Tab-separated table of C-alpha atoms in Angstrom:
chain	number	residue	atom	x	y	z
D	18	UNK	CA	0.000	0.000	0.000
D	19	UNK	CA	1.399	3.353	-0.943
D	20	UNK	CA	2.190	5.593	2.018
D	21	UNK	CA	0.302	8.765	1.113
D	22	UNK	CA	-0.683	11.106	3.928
D	23	UNK	CA	-4.468	11.136	4.373
D	24	UNK	CA	-5.085	14.459	6.017
D	25	UNK	CA	-8.207	12.963	7.548
D	26	UNK	CA	-9.624	14.501	10.678
D	27	UNK	CA	-11.357	11.932	12.882
D	28	UNK	CA	-13.774	14.524	14.236
D	29	UNK	CA	-15.097	17.752	12.817
D	30	UNK	CA	-14.931	20.953	14.853
D	31	UNK	CA	-18.034	22.093	16.679
D	32	UNK	CA	-20.099	24.451	14.552
D	33	UNK	CA	-20.666	27.878	16.036
D	34	UNK	CA	-24.206	28.855	16.910
D	35	UNK	CA	-25.490	32.300	16.117
D	36	UNK	CA	-28.263	33.591	18.309
D	37	UNK	CA	-30.491	36.076	16.565
D	38	UNK	CA	-31.608	38.951	18.722
D	39	UNK	CA	-35.140	40.134	18.212
D	40	UNK	CA	-36.091	43.696	18.802
D	41	UNK	CA	-38.309	43.972	21.827
D	42	UNK	CA	-39.536	47.141	23.434
D	43	UNK	CA	-38.920	47.657	27.139
D	44	UNK	CA	-42.600	46.973	27.790
D	45	UNK	CA	-42.515	43.599	26.008
D	46	UNK	CA	-41.512	40.543	28.019
D	47	UNK	CA	-40.995	37.233	26.235
D	48	UNK	CA	-43.386	34.488	27.355
D	49	UNK	CA	-41.781	31.612	29.251
D	50	UNK	CA	-41.351	28.379	27.262
D	51	UNK	CA	-44.399	26.105	27.406
D	52	UNK	CA	-42.411	23.002	28.383
D	53	UNK	CA	-38.935	21.628	29.091
D	54	UNK	CA	-38.378	20.715	25.421
D	55	UNK	CA	-39.010	24.291	24.343
D	56	UNK	CA	-36.651	25.525	27.095
D	57	UNK	CA	-33.899	23.189	25.881
D	58	UNK	CA	-34.397	24.391	22.304
D	59	UNK	CA	-33.837	28.001	23.335
D	60	UNK	CA	-30.814	27.321	25.606
D	61	UNK	CA	-27.396	28.232	24.180
D	62	UNK	CA	-25.274	25.310	22.964
D	63	UNK	CA	-22.547	24.037	25.296
D	64	UNK	CA	-19.155	23.911	23.561
D	65	UNK	CA	-17.713	20.403	23.087
D	66	UNK	CA	-13.985	19.835	23.642
D	67	UNK	CA	-11.942	18.804	20.608
D	68	UNK	CA	-11.514	15.008	20.512
D	69	UNK	CA	-8.149	13.687	21.696
D	70	UNK	CA	-6.239	10.790	20.148
D	71	UNK	CA	-7.876	8.534	22.757
D	72	UNK	CA	-11.314	9.751	21.642
D	73	UNK	CA	-10.299	9.164	18.021
D	74	UNK	CA	-9.148	5.604	18.756
D	75	UNK	CA	-12.316	4.923	20.763
D	76	UNK	CA	-14.394	6.044	17.765
D	77	UNK	CA	-12.578	3.605	15.456
D	78	UNK	CA	-14.238	0.178	15.081
D	79	UNK	CA	-10.806	-1.274	14.182
D	80	UNK	CA	-9.156	-0.311	17.494
D	81	UNK	CA	-11.377	-1.825	20.206
D	82	UNK	CA	-8.562	-4.055	21.521
D	83	UNK	CA	-6.134	-1.137	21.685
D	84	UNK	CA	-8.645	1.026	23.558
D	85	UNK	CA	-9.369	-1.815	26.011
D	86	UNK	CA	-5.632	-2.283	26.569
D	87	UNK	CA	-5.041	1.449	27.096
D	88	UNK	CA	-7.875	1.472	29.636
D	89	UNK	CA	-6.553	-1.641	31.427
D	90	UNK	CA	-3.091	-0.055	31.648
D	91	UNK	CA	-4.528	3.178	33.066
D	92	UNK	CA	-3.072	5.230	30.194
D	93	UNK	CA	-6.272	6.843	28.888
D	94	UNK	CA	-5.890	9.937	31.064
D	95	UNK	CA	-2.208	10.380	30.173
D	96	UNK	CA	-2.869	10.019	26.442
D	97	UNK	CA	-5.755	12.471	26.731
D	98	UNK	CA	-3.356	15.075	28.162
D	99	UNK	CA	-1.912	18.002	26.220
D	100	UNK	CA	0.858	15.995	24.529
D	101	UNK	CA	1.342	16.197	21.690
D	102	UNK	CA	1.810	12.484	21.005
D	103	UNK	CA	2.301	10.362	17.921
D	104	UNK	CA	0.715	6.933	18.289
D	105	UNK	CA	1.437	3.958	16.061
D	106	UNK	CA	-1.890	2.204	16.617
D	107	UNK	CA	-2.180	-1.532	15.944
D	108	UNK	CA	-5.593	-2.654	14.724
D	109	UNK	CA	-7.696	-5.432	16.238
D	110	UNK	CA	-6.369	-7.677	13.441
D	111	UNK	CA	-2.809	-6.820	14.518
D	112	UNK	CA	-3.541	-7.895	18.101
D	113	UNK	CA	-5.163	-11.069	16.747
D	114	UNK	CA	-1.771	-12.057	15.249
D	115	UNK	CA	-0.342	-12.453	18.768
D	116	UNK	CA	-0.258	-15.984	20.202
D	117	UNK	CA	-3.625	-17.178	21.550
D	118	UNK	CA	-4.341	-15.872	25.030
D	119	UNK	CA	-1.722	-13.095	24.921
D	120	UNK	CA	-4.137	-10.161	24.971
D	121	UNK	CA	-6.324	-11.764	27.647
D	122	UNK	CA	-3.244	-12.303	29.795
D	123	UNK	CA	-1.838	-8.804	29.271
D	124	UNK	CA	-5.018	-7.016	30.388
D	125	UNK	CA	-4.966	-8.821	33.770
D	126	UNK	CA	-4.039	-6.487	36.674
D	127	UNK	CA	-0.974	-8.614	37.484
D	128	UNK	CA	0.472	-7.825	34.028
D	129	UNK	CA	-0.183	-4.076	34.040
D	130	UNK	CA	3.545	-3.169	33.985
D	131	UNK	CA	4.185	-5.368	30.925
D	132	UNK	CA	1.111	-4.028	29.146
D	133	UNK	CA	2.132	-0.432	29.896
D	134	UNK	CA	5.634	-1.129	28.522
D	135	UNK	CA	4.204	-2.518	25.272
D	136	UNK	CA	1.668	0.275	24.806
D	137	UNK	CA	4.087	3.142	25.531
D	138	UNK	CA	6.481	1.540	23.028
D	139	UNK	CA	3.916	2.572	20.383
D	140	UNK	CA	3.980	6.244	21.432
D	141	UNK	CA	6.482	8.940	20.416
D	142	UNK	CA	6.539	12.361	22.069
D	143	UNK	CA	5.613	15.184	19.692
D	144	UNK	CA	3.441	15.344	16.598
D	145	UNK	CA	5.175	13.449	13.769
D	146	UNK	CA	3.119	13.686	10.583
D	147	UNK	CA	3.661	11.190	7.768
D	148	UNK	CA	5.555	13.737	5.664
D	149	UNK	CA	7.837	14.516	8.632
D	150	UNK	CA	8.552	10.822	9.178
D	151	UNK	CA	9.373	10.244	5.521
D	152	UNK	CA	11.657	13.296	5.664
D	153	UNK	CA	13.468	11.805	8.680
D	154	UNK	CA	13.891	8.478	6.877
D	155	UNK	CA	15.313	10.180	3.793
D	156	UNK	CA	17.616	12.406	5.882
D	157	UNK	CA	18.823	9.301	7.732
D	158	UNK	CA	19.907	7.563	4.544
D	159	UNK	CA	16.988	5.138	4.515
D	160	UNK	CA	16.038	4.799	8.170
D	161	UNK	CA	15.037	6.889	11.165
D	162	UNK	CA	15.359	5.901	14.826
D	163	UNK	CA	12.295	6.944	16.830
D	164	UNK	CA	12.665	7.102	20.603
D	165	UNK	CA	9.440	5.927	22.191
D	166	UNK	CA	7.840	7.087	25.436
D	167	UNK	CA	8.750	3.636	26.808
D	168	UNK	CA	12.422	4.546	26.230
D	169	UNK	CA	13.111	2.051	23.473
D	170	UNK	CA	13.631	2.564	19.750
D	171	UNK	CA	11.453	1.894	16.731
D	172	UNK	CA	13.317	2.051	13.422
D	173	UNK	CA	11.312	3.448	10.518
D	174	UNK	CA	12.197	2.743	6.891
D	175	UNK	CA	10.488	2.787	3.504
D	176	UNK	CA	9.622	-0.357	1.611
D	177	UNK	CA	7.620	-0.255	-1.598
D	178	UNK	CA	6.256	3.178	-0.777
D	179	UNK	CA	5.115	2.173	2.737
D	180	UNK	CA	6.663	3.014	6.078
D	181	UNK	CA	7.789	-0.091	7.948
D	182	UNK	CA	8.580	-0.036	11.672
D	183	UNK	CA	11.142	-2.518	12.954
D	184	UNK	CA	10.942	-3.183	16.674
D	185	UNK	CA	13.748	-4.166	19.052
D	186	UNK	CA	12.949	-7.864	18.621
D	187	UNK	CA	13.212	-7.629	14.815
D	188	UNK	CA	9.461	-7.701	14.222
D	189	UNK	CA	8.073	-5.481	11.489
D	190	UNK	CA	4.843	-3.500	11.269
D	191	UNK	CA	3.622	-1.687	8.178
D	192	UNK	CA	1.878	1.652	8.498
D	193	UNK	CA	-1.416	1.268	6.650
D	194	UNK	CA	-3.089	4.623	7.315
D	195	UNK	CA	-1.586	7.953	8.305
D	196	UNK	CA	-2.242	11.329	9.849
D	197	UNK	CA	-5.438	10.614	11.764
D	198	UNK	CA	-5.519	13.770	13.833
D	199	UNK	CA	-6.657	14.421	17.370
D	200	UNK	CA	-6.443	17.646	19.323
D	201	UNK	CA	-3.329	16.409	21.144
D	202	UNK	CA	-1.513	14.431	18.488
D	203	UNK	CA	-1.665	12.147	15.500
D	204	UNK	CA	-2.313	8.445	14.912
D	205	UNK	CA	-0.707	6.226	12.284
D	206	UNK	CA	-2.411	2.829	11.951
D	207	UNK	CA	-0.214	-0.304	11.877
D	208	UNK	CA	-0.887	-3.928	10.924
D	209	UNK	CA	1.274	-5.530	13.650
D	210	UNK	CA	1.915	-5.023	17.360
D	211	UNK	CA	5.498	-3.826	17.917
D	212	UNK	CA	7.396	-5.349	20.833
D	213	UNK	CA	10.055	-3.683	23.009
D	214	UNK	CA	13.201	-5.560	24.033
């Protein structure tokens, strides 16, 4: 699959509401709404916060396992913070490639430290768009070392027009979709779970 940045926003911004003022004389008093529904219709809209990368992942039907793992590891609040973060997000199909029982074992409270290590290995501090990553690979003579929040390294390279991430165990994940934006970072979708050393 060709690695072409899809400048796709996962959530649209909240549309602004304009309230039209009607000219009333000082003697005129508007009648109270007849019921609660009418009152709600005349109330000003409450602004909605821009969706974070966690919100974006939660809205994706292909990332239910990742969202469950992030929740089990207690990372949802951190990844909803100001960041910015770049997340290489494995799909449900990527998690399904792991040996049977791996995901079920990792989400157990006793394995929280291991799960946190794996998940933070998929996160890089800062907002690294697809074009930036390709630029780093080209500037690095064909590869770019990305330091993850976990402290390890993912090595990015290009193969057949796609970005491939090589983890510390030699496993490889292909980036299949890029530049899914949240208010606090960007997500690049991968087809394999990367493993730290």
